[in-house]
PDB file of C-alpha atoms and ligand atoms in Angstrom:
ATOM      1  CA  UNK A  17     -12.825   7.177 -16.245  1.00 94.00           C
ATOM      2  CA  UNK A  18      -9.428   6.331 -15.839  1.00 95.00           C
ATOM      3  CA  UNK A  19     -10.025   2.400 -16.499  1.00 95.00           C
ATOM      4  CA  UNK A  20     -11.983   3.340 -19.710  1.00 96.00           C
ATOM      5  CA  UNK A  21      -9.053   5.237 -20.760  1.00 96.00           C
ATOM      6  CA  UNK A  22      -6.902   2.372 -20.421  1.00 95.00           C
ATOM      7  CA  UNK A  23      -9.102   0.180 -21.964  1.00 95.00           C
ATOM      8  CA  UNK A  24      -9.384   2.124 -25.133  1.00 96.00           C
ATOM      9  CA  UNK A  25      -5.594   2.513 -25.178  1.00 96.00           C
ATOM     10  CA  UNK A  26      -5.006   6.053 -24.364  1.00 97.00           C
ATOM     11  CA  UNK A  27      -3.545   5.527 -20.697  1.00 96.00           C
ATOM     12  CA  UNK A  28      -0.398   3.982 -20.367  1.00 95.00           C
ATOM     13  CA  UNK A  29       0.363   4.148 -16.504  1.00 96.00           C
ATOM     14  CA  UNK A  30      -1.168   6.181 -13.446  1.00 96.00           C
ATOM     15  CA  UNK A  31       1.521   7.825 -11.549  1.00 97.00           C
ATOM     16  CA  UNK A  32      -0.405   8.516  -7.938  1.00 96.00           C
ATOM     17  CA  UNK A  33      -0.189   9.954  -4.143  1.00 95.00           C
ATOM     18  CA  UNK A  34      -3.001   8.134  -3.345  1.00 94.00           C
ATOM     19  CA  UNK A  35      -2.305   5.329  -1.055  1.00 93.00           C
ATOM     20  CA  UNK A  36      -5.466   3.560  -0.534  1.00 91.00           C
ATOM     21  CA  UNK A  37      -5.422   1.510  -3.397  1.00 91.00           C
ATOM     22  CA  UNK A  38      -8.799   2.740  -4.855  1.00 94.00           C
ATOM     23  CA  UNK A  39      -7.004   2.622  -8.826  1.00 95.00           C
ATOM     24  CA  UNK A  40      -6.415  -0.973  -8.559  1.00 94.00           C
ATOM     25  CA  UNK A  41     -10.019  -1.620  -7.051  1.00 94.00           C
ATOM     26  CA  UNK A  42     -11.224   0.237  -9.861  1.00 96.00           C
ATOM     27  CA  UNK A  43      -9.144  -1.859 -12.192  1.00 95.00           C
ATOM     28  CA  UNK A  44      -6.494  -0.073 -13.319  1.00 95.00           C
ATOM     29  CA  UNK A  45      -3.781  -2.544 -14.152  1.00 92.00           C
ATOM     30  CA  UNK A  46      -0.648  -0.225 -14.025  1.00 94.00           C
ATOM     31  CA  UNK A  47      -0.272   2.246 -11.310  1.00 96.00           C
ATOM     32  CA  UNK A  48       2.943   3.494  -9.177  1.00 97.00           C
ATOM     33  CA  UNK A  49       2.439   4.420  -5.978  1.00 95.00           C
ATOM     34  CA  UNK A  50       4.554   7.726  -5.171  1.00 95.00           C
ATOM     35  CA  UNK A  51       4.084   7.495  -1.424  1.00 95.00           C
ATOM     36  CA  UNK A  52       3.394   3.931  -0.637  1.00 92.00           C
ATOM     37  CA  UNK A  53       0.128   2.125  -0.084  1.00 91.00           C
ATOM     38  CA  UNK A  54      -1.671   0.791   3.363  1.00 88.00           C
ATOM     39  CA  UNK A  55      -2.123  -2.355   1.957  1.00 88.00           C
ATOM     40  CA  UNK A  56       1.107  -3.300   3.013  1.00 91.00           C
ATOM     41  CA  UNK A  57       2.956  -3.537   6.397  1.00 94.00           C
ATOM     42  CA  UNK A  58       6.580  -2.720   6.827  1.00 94.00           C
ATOM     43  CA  UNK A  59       8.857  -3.286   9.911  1.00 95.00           C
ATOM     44  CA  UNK A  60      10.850   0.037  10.389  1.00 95.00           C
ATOM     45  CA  UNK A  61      14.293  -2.249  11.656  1.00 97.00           C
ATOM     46  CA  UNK A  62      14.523  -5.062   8.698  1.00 97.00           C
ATOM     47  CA  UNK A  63      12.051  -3.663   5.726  1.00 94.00           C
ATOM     48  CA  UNK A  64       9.987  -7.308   6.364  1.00 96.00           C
ATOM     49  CA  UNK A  65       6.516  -6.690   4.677  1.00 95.00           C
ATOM     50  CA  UNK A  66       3.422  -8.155   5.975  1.00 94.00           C
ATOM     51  CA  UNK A  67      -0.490  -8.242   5.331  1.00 92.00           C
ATOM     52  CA  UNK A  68      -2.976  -6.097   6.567  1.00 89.00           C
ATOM     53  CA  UNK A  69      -4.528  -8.912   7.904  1.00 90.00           C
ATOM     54  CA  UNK A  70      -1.098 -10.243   9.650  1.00 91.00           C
ATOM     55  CA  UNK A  71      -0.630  -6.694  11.202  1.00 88.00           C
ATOM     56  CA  UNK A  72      -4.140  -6.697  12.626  1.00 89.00           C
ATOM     57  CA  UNK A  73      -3.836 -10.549  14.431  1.00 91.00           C
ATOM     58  CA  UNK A  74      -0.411  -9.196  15.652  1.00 90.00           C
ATOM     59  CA  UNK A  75      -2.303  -5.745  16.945  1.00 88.00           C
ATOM     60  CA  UNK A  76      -4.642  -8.139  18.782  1.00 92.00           C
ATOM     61  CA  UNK A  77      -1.698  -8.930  20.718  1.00 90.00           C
ATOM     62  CA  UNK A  78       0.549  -6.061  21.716  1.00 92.00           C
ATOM     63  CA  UNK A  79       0.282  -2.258  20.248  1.00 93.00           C
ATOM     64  CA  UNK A  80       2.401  -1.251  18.586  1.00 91.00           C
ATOM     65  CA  UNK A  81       2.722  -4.470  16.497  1.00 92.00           C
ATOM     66  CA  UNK A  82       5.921  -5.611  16.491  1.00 93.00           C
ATOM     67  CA  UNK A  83       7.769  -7.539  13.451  1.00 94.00           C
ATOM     68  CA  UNK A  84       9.254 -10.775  14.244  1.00 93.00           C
ATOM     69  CA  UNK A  85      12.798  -9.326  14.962  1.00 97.00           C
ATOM     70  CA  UNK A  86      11.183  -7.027  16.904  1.00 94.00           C
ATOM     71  CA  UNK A  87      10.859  -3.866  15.130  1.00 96.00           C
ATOM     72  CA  UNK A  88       7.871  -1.629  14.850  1.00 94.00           C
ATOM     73  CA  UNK A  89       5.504  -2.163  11.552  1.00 93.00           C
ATOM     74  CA  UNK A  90       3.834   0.718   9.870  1.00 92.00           C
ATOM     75  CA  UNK A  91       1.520   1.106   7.313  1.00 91.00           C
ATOM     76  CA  UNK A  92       3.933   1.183   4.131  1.00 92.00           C
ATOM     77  CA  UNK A  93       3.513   4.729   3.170  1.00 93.00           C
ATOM     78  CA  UNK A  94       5.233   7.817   3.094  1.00 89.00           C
ATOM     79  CA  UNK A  95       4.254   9.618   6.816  1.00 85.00           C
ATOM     80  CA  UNK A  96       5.161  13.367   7.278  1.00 84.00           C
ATOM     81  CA  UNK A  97       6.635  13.683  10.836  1.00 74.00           C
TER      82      UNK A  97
HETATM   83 ZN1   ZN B 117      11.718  -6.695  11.299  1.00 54.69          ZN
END
């Protein structure tokens, strides 16, 4: 529904919480993110971002996954305690 709005002209931008990225499957073209998204990887030392993908072959090889200075990634979202 959202997408159709936009289409037609009567949705501007999406402001979410969501963090799976389901807007931008559907097709919405504009959409910010409030608390992050897990498409993206984040060292917690340097801020480096990585892929899913390059998270998971790094998971394959030592948990937690570390960046390449050696800091912890996370999922690039917002996490409550
Ligand atoms: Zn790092």
């Amino acid at each position: 529904m959202l997408v159709e709005l936009e289409k037609r002209g009567k949705l501007y931008r999406v402001i979410t919480q969501n963090i799976d990225g389901l807007h931008q499957m559907a097709g919405q073209s504009d959409v910010i993110e409030l608390h992050g998204n897990t498409r993206k990887i984040l060292c917690m030392s340097c801020d480096k971002t990585y892929s899913m993908d390059e998270a998971y072959t790094r998971l394959e090889k030592e948990l937690p996954p570390k960046c390449s200075c050696g800091g912890v990634l996370k999922p690039s979202i917002v996490l409550f305690g």
